[in-house]
PDB file of C-alpha atoms and ligand atoms in Angstrom:
ATOM      1  CA  MET I   1     -79.927 -20.791-155.609  1.00  0.00           C
ATOM      2  CA  ALA I   2     -83.119 -21.986-156.094  1.00  0.00           C
ATOM      3  CA  VAL I   3     -85.117 -24.872-155.291  1.00  0.00           C
ATOM      4  CA  LEU I   4     -85.903 -27.277-159.206  1.00  0.00           C
ATOM      5  CA  ARG I   5     -88.746 -29.037-160.068  1.00  0.00           C
ATOM      6  CA  ILE I   6     -88.055 -33.002-159.435  1.00  0.00           C
ATOM      7  CA  VAL I   7     -89.567 -34.527-162.245  1.00  0.00           C
ATOM      8  CA  SER I   8     -90.966 -37.633-161.283  1.00  0.00           C
ATOM      9  CA  THR I   9     -92.857 -41.071-162.847  1.00  0.00           C
ATOM     10  CA  GLY I  10     -96.288 -40.745-164.029  1.00  0.00           C
ATOM     11  CA  ASP I  11     -95.186 -36.928-165.232  1.00  0.00           C
ATOM     12  CA  PRO I  12     -96.248 -35.749-168.380  1.00  0.00           C
ATOM     13  CA  ASP I  13     -92.720 -35.233-169.017  1.00  0.00           C
ATOM     14  CA  GLU I  14     -91.471 -38.375-167.420  1.00  0.00           C
ATOM     15  CA  GLU I  15     -89.916 -39.522-170.499  1.00  0.00           C
ATOM     16  CA  VAL I  16     -86.047 -37.732-169.670  1.00  0.00           C
ATOM     17  CA  LEU I  17     -85.967 -39.999-166.678  1.00  0.00           C
ATOM     18  CA  HIS I  18     -86.141 -43.344-168.992  1.00  0.00           C
ATOM     19  CA  ARG I  19     -83.459 -42.275-172.115  1.00  0.00           C
ATOM     20  CA  PRO I  20     -79.796 -41.655-171.706  1.00  0.00           C
ATOM     21  CA  ALA I  21     -77.906 -38.972-170.847  1.00  0.00           C
ATOM     22  CA  ALA I  22     -75.393 -36.344-172.573  1.00  0.00           C
ATOM     23  CA  ARG I  23     -71.672 -35.948-172.073  1.00  0.00           C
ATOM     24  CA  VAL I  24     -71.288 -32.383-170.633  1.00  0.00           C
ATOM     25  CA  ARG I  25     -68.676 -30.164-172.662  1.00  0.00           C
ATOM     26  CA  GLU I  26     -69.326 -26.945-171.343  1.00  0.00           C
ATOM     27  CA  PHE I  27     -67.853 -26.006-167.469  1.00  0.00           C
ATOM     28  CA  GLY I  28     -68.712 -22.557-167.796  1.00  0.00           C
ATOM     29  CA  PRO I  29     -71.517 -20.020-165.474  1.00  0.00           C
ATOM     30  CA  GLU I  30     -74.812 -22.569-166.305  1.00  0.00           C
ATOM     31  CA  LEU I  31     -73.193 -25.980-165.720  1.00  0.00           C
ATOM     32  CA  HIS I  32     -72.379 -24.731-162.133  1.00  0.00           C
ATOM     33  CA  ARG I  33     -75.605 -22.575-161.508  1.00  0.00           C
ATOM     34  CA  LEU I  34     -76.841 -25.790-162.279  1.00  0.00           C
ATOM     35  CA  LEU I  35     -74.818 -27.788-159.586  1.00  0.00           C
ATOM     36  CA  ASP I  36     -75.768 -25.741-157.333  1.00  0.00           C
ATOM     37  CA  ASP I  37     -79.040 -25.671-157.588  1.00  0.00           C
ATOM     38  CA  MET I  38     -79.493 -29.639-157.790  1.00  0.00           C
ATOM     39  CA  LEU I  39     -77.657 -29.926-154.820  1.00  0.00           C
ATOM     40  CA  GLU I  40     -80.202 -26.924-152.911  1.00  0.00           C
ATOM     41  CA  THR I  41     -83.159 -29.281-154.167  1.00  0.00           C
ATOM     42  CA  MET I  42     -81.181 -32.713-153.516  1.00  0.00           C
ATOM     43  CA  ARG I  43     -81.499 -30.967-149.574  1.00  0.00           C
ATOM     44  CA  LYS I  44     -84.983 -29.305-149.927  1.00  0.00           C
ATOM     45  CA  ALA I  45     -86.572 -33.339-151.016  1.00  0.00           C
ATOM     46  CA  PRO I  46     -84.446 -34.723-148.732  1.00  0.00           C
ATOM     47  CA  GLY I  47     -82.571 -36.927-150.188  1.00  0.00           C
ATOM     48  CA  VAL I  48     -79.194 -38.250-150.981  1.00  0.00           C
ATOM     49  CA  GLY I  49     -78.011 -38.222-154.201  1.00  0.00           C
ATOM     50  CA  LEU I  50     -79.633 -36.360-157.140  1.00  0.00           C
ATOM     51  CA  ALA I  51     -79.112 -36.900-160.918  1.00  0.00           C
ATOM     52  CA  ALA I  52     -79.778 -34.007-163.827  1.00  0.00           C
ATOM     53  CA  PRO I  53     -81.919 -35.930-165.851  1.00  0.00           C
ATOM     54  CA  GLN I  54     -84.878 -35.825-162.201  1.00  0.00           C
ATOM     55  CA  VAL I  55     -85.182 -32.237-162.609  1.00  0.00           C
ATOM     56  CA  GLY I  56     -85.409 -32.483-167.410  1.00  0.00           C
ATOM     57  CA  ILE I  57     -82.057 -32.040-167.712  1.00  0.00           C
ATOM     58  CA  GLY I  58     -80.731 -35.008-170.046  1.00  0.00           C
ATOM     59  CA  GLN I  59     -76.648 -34.096-169.434  1.00  0.00           C
ATOM     60  CA  ARG I  60     -74.911 -36.782-167.903  1.00  0.00           C
ATOM     61  CA  ILE I  61     -74.390 -34.807-164.380  1.00  0.00           C
ATOM     62  CA  SER I  62     -75.100 -36.067-160.566  1.00  0.00           C
ATOM     63  CA  VAL I  63     -74.710 -34.835-156.912  1.00  0.00           C
ATOM     64  CA  ILE I  64     -74.644 -36.062-153.489  1.00  0.00           C
ATOM     65  CA  GLU I  65     -74.232 -35.590-150.244  1.00  0.00           C
ATOM     66  CA  TYR I  66     -73.115 -38.464-147.762  1.00  0.00           C
ATOM     67  CA  PRO I  67     -71.207 -38.692-144.288  1.00  0.00           C
ATOM     68  CA  ASP I  68     -68.006 -38.923-145.494  1.00  0.00           C
ATOM     69  CA  ASP I  69     -67.040 -41.677-142.443  1.00  0.00           C
ATOM     70  CA  GLU I  70     -70.304 -43.608-141.206  1.00  0.00           C
ATOM     71  CA  ASP I  71     -68.179 -43.710-137.677  1.00  0.00           C
ATOM     72  CA  ASP I  72     -67.489 -40.356-137.303  1.00  0.00           C
ATOM     73  CA  PRO I  73     -69.555 -39.292-134.472  1.00  0.00           C
ATOM     74  CA  GLU I  74     -69.452 -35.535-135.890  1.00  0.00           C
ATOM     75  CA  ASN I  75     -71.016 -37.414-138.908  1.00  0.00           C
ATOM     76  CA  THR I  76     -69.538 -34.890-141.843  1.00  0.00           C
ATOM     77  CA  MET I  77     -71.061 -34.924-145.332  1.00  0.00           C
ATOM     78  CA  ARG I  78     -68.897 -34.343-147.731  1.00  0.00           C
ATOM     79  CA  VAL I  79     -71.157 -33.440-151.579  1.00  0.00           C
ATOM     80  CA  TYR I  80     -69.732 -34.911-154.844  1.00  0.00           C
ATOM     81  CA  GLU I  81     -69.992 -33.405-158.019  1.00  0.00           C
ATOM     82  CA  LEU I  82     -69.515 -36.150-160.818  1.00  0.00           C
ATOM     83  CA  ILE I  83     -70.055 -35.064-164.099  1.00  0.00           C
ATOM     84  CA  ASN I  84     -69.779 -37.544-166.932  1.00  0.00           C
ATOM     85  CA  PRO I  85     -69.105 -40.395-164.634  1.00  0.00           C
ATOM     86  CA  GLU I  86     -68.281 -43.621-165.500  1.00  0.00           C
ATOM     87  CA  ILE I  87     -67.637 -47.215-163.164  1.00  0.00           C
ATOM     88  CA  ILE I  88     -64.181 -48.199-164.333  1.00  0.00           C
ATOM     89  CA  LYS I  89     -63.989 -51.366-161.753  1.00  0.00           C
ATOM     90  CA  LYS I  90     -66.882 -52.817-159.428  1.00  0.00           C
ATOM     91  CA  LYS I  91     -66.899 -55.944-157.143  1.00  0.00           C
ATOM     92  CA  GLY I  92     -68.956 -57.769-155.162  1.00  0.00           C
ATOM     93  CA  SER I  93     -72.823 -58.297-154.874  1.00  0.00           C
ATOM     94  CA  GLU I  94     -75.313 -56.722-152.307  1.00  0.00           C
ATOM     95  CA  VAL I  95     -78.972 -56.670-151.812  1.00  0.00           C
ATOM     96  CA  GLY I  96     -80.692 -53.678-149.791  1.00  0.00           C
ATOM     97  CA  GLN I  97     -83.760 -51.699-150.083  1.00  0.00           C
ATOM     98  CA  GLU I  98     -83.494 -47.474-152.107  1.00  0.00           C
ATOM     99  CA  GLY I  99     -85.485 -45.040-152.210  1.00  0.00           C
ATOM    100  CA  CYS I 100     -86.025 -41.958-155.156  1.00  0.00           C
ATOM    101  CA  LEU I 101     -87.261 -39.298-155.327  1.00  0.00           C
ATOM    102  CA  SER I 102     -88.439 -39.710-157.876  1.00  0.00           C
ATOM    103  CA  ILE I 103     -90.452 -42.490-157.182  1.00  0.00           C
ATOM    104  CA  PRO I 104     -92.103 -41.214-153.830  1.00  0.00           C
ATOM    105  CA  GLY I 105     -93.573 -43.321-151.788  1.00  0.00           C
ATOM    106  CA  ILE I 106     -92.165 -46.202-152.885  1.00  0.00           C
ATOM    107  CA  ALA I 107     -88.651 -48.505-151.899  1.00  0.00           C
ATOM    108  CA  ALA I 108     -87.335 -51.215-153.379  1.00  0.00           C
ATOM    109  CA  ASP I 109     -84.994 -54.428-153.128  1.00  0.00           C
ATOM    110  CA  VAL I 110     -81.746 -53.639-155.822  1.00  0.00           C
ATOM    111  CA  ASP I 111     -78.628 -56.086-156.161  1.00  0.00           C
ATOM    112  CA  ARG I 112     -75.524 -53.702-156.429  1.00  0.00           C
ATOM    113  CA  CYS I 113     -71.855 -53.693-156.425  1.00  0.00           C
ATOM    114  CA  THR I 114     -70.415 -53.548-152.967  1.00  0.00           C
ATOM    115  CA  TYR I 115     -67.110 -51.739-154.472  1.00  0.00           C
ATOM    116  CA  VAL I 116     -66.996 -48.918-157.220  1.00  0.00           C
ATOM    117  CA  LEU I 117     -64.384 -46.495-158.609  1.00  0.00           C
ATOM    118  CA  LEU I 118     -65.572 -44.353-160.619  1.00  0.00           C
ATOM    119  CA  LYS I 119     -63.936 -41.661-162.833  1.00  0.00           C
ATOM    120  CA  ALA I 120     -65.791 -38.521-163.179  1.00  0.00           C
ATOM    121  CA  GLN I 121     -65.109 -34.640-164.400  1.00  0.00           C
ATOM    122  CA  ASP I 122     -65.241 -32.032-161.569  1.00  0.00           C
ATOM    123  CA  ARG I 123     -66.981 -28.558-162.672  1.00  0.00           C
ATOM    124  CA  THR I 124     -63.896 -27.635-164.202  1.00  0.00           C
ATOM    125  CA  GLY I 125     -63.551 -30.566-165.724  1.00  0.00           C
ATOM    126  CA  ARG I 126     -60.845 -31.974-164.504  1.00  0.00           C
ATOM    127  CA  GLU I 127     -60.987 -35.653-164.457  1.00  0.00           C
ATOM    128  CA  PHE I 128     -61.100 -36.996-160.579  1.00  0.00           C
ATOM    129  CA  ARG I 129     -61.023 -41.194-159.658  1.00  0.00           C
ATOM    130  CA  LEU I 130     -63.281 -42.170-157.260  1.00  0.00           C
ATOM    131  CA  LYS I 131     -63.547 -45.544-154.682  1.00  0.00           C
ATOM    132  CA  ALA I 132     -66.800 -46.029-153.234  1.00  0.00           C
ATOM    133  CA  TYR I 133     -67.597 -49.254-150.991  1.00  0.00           C
ATOM    134  CA  ASP I 134     -71.012 -50.130-149.444  1.00  0.00           C
ATOM    135  CA  TRP I 135     -73.656 -47.965-148.967  1.00  0.00           C
ATOM    136  CA  LEU I 136     -71.486 -45.556-151.155  1.00  0.00           C
ATOM    137  CA  ALA I 137     -71.502 -47.243-153.935  1.00  0.00           C
ATOM    138  CA  ARG I 138     -74.942 -47.964-153.853  1.00  0.00           C
ATOM    139  CA  ILE I 139     -75.430 -44.269-154.075  1.00  0.00           C
ATOM    140  CA  PHE I 140     -72.894 -43.905-157.033  1.00  0.00           C
ATOM    141  CA  GLN I 141     -74.292 -46.958-158.721  1.00  0.00           C
ATOM    142  CA  HIS I 142     -78.019 -45.918-158.691  1.00  0.00           C
ATOM    143  CA  GLU I 143     -76.831 -41.953-159.973  1.00  0.00           C
ATOM    144  CA  ILE I 144     -74.975 -43.425-162.840  1.00  0.00           C
ATOM    145  CA  ASP I 145     -77.939 -45.416-163.345  1.00  0.00           C
ATOM    146  CA  HIS I 146     -79.659 -42.579-163.992  1.00  0.00           C
ATOM    147  CA  LEU I 147     -77.810 -41.170-166.429  1.00  0.00           C
ATOM    148  CA  GLN I 148     -78.445 -44.092-168.584  1.00  0.00           C
ATOM    149  CA  GLY I 149     -82.264 -43.493-168.163  1.00  0.00           C
ATOM    150  CA  VAL I 150     -82.209 -46.584-165.549  1.00  0.00           C
ATOM    151  CA  LEU I 151     -84.206 -46.442-162.782  1.00  0.00           C
ATOM    152  CA  MET I 152     -84.426 -48.907-159.778  1.00  0.00           C
ATOM    153  CA  THR I 153     -87.848 -50.515-160.381  1.00  0.00           C
ATOM    154  CA  ASP I 154     -85.911 -51.327-163.720  1.00  0.00           C
ATOM    155  CA  LYS I 155     -83.322 -53.829-161.663  1.00  0.00           C
ATOM    156  CA  ALA I 156     -85.289 -54.046-158.626  1.00  0.00           C
ATOM    157  CA  GLU I 157     -85.654 -57.735-157.314  1.00  0.00           C
ATOM    158  CA  LYS I 158     -89.131 -56.845-154.865  1.00  0.00           C
ATOM    159  CA  LEU I 159     -90.352 -53.353-154.418  1.00  0.00           C
ATOM    160  CA  TYR I 160     -92.269 -52.023-151.384  1.00  0.00           C
ATOM    161  CA  ARG I 161     -94.611 -49.488-150.363  1.00  0.00           C
ATOM    162  CA  LEU I 162     -93.687 -47.360-147.718  1.00  0.00           C
ATOM    163  CA  VAL I 163     -96.410 -46.168-144.953  1.00  0.00           C
ATOM    164  CA  LYS I 164     -96.643 -44.558-141.844  1.00  0.00           C
ATOM    165  CA  ASN I 165     -98.503 -46.166-139.669  1.00  0.00           C
ATOM    166  CA  ARG I 166    -100.617 -45.089-136.462  1.00  0.00           C
ATOM    167  CA  ASP I 167     -97.217 -44.117-134.920  1.00  0.00           C
ATOM    168  CA  GLY I 168     -95.591 -42.101-137.624  1.00  0.00           C
ATOM    169  CA  GLU I 169     -93.350 -44.451-138.586  1.00  0.00           C
ATOM    170  CA  VAL I 170     -92.460 -45.214-142.687  1.00  0.00           C
ATOM    171  CA  GLU I 171     -92.807 -49.224-142.911  1.00  0.00           C
ATOM    172  CA  ALA I 172     -92.199 -51.061-146.339  1.00  0.00           C
ATOM    173  CA  ILE I 173     -95.244 -53.269-147.558  1.00  0.00           C
ATOM    174  CA  PRO I 174     -94.133 -55.117-150.432  1.00  0.00           C
ATOM    175  CA  LEU I 175     -96.252 -55.031-153.683  1.00  0.00           C
ATOM    176  CA  GLU I 176     -97.136 -58.105-154.910  1.00  0.00           C
ATOM    177  CA  GLU I 177     -96.454 -57.446-158.089  1.00  0.00           C
ATOM    178  CA  LYS I 178     -93.407 -56.143-159.525  1.00  0.00           C
ATOM    179  CA  MET I 179     -93.965 -52.195-160.882  1.00  0.00           C
TER     180      MET I 179
HETATM  181 CO1   CO M   1     -83.199 -41.638-157.618  1.00  0.00          CO
END
């Protein structure tokens, strides 16, 4: 496995972050290697979600790692590999503060659905459906937006700069103007 370079806004190649990604049609070793590398890249960052455009690849692929059950004391993590994901049902609305590996140092308040039903393919091409609520639903919507070329800053109601205070804690300082 290899750690890939994450494309950030402001990079010369940031255009890949702003255009819709292409459907995946080949489910072979090349895709499997990319999924493994994306997982390693996301863990190293560290982050909870990473979409292929964020590593410069304009394909509808995302990896997510999130606890299976937030109340589980063992905090067992679950890895989701989403190929060609689509939201087929959604409900509810809640504003929450998000971050993005491609927009370092910034947080955004974004209104998201609190429930989504997804359709996607796994690494072998098999189709599956997945329900998610609350924070996991938010992560899925953030990632699927990446695959449409949409960033959290495009939808944000409010933006914050993340700064470390004297105690080394990260604070979110509101930005006056939208970026
Ligand atoms: Co992101």
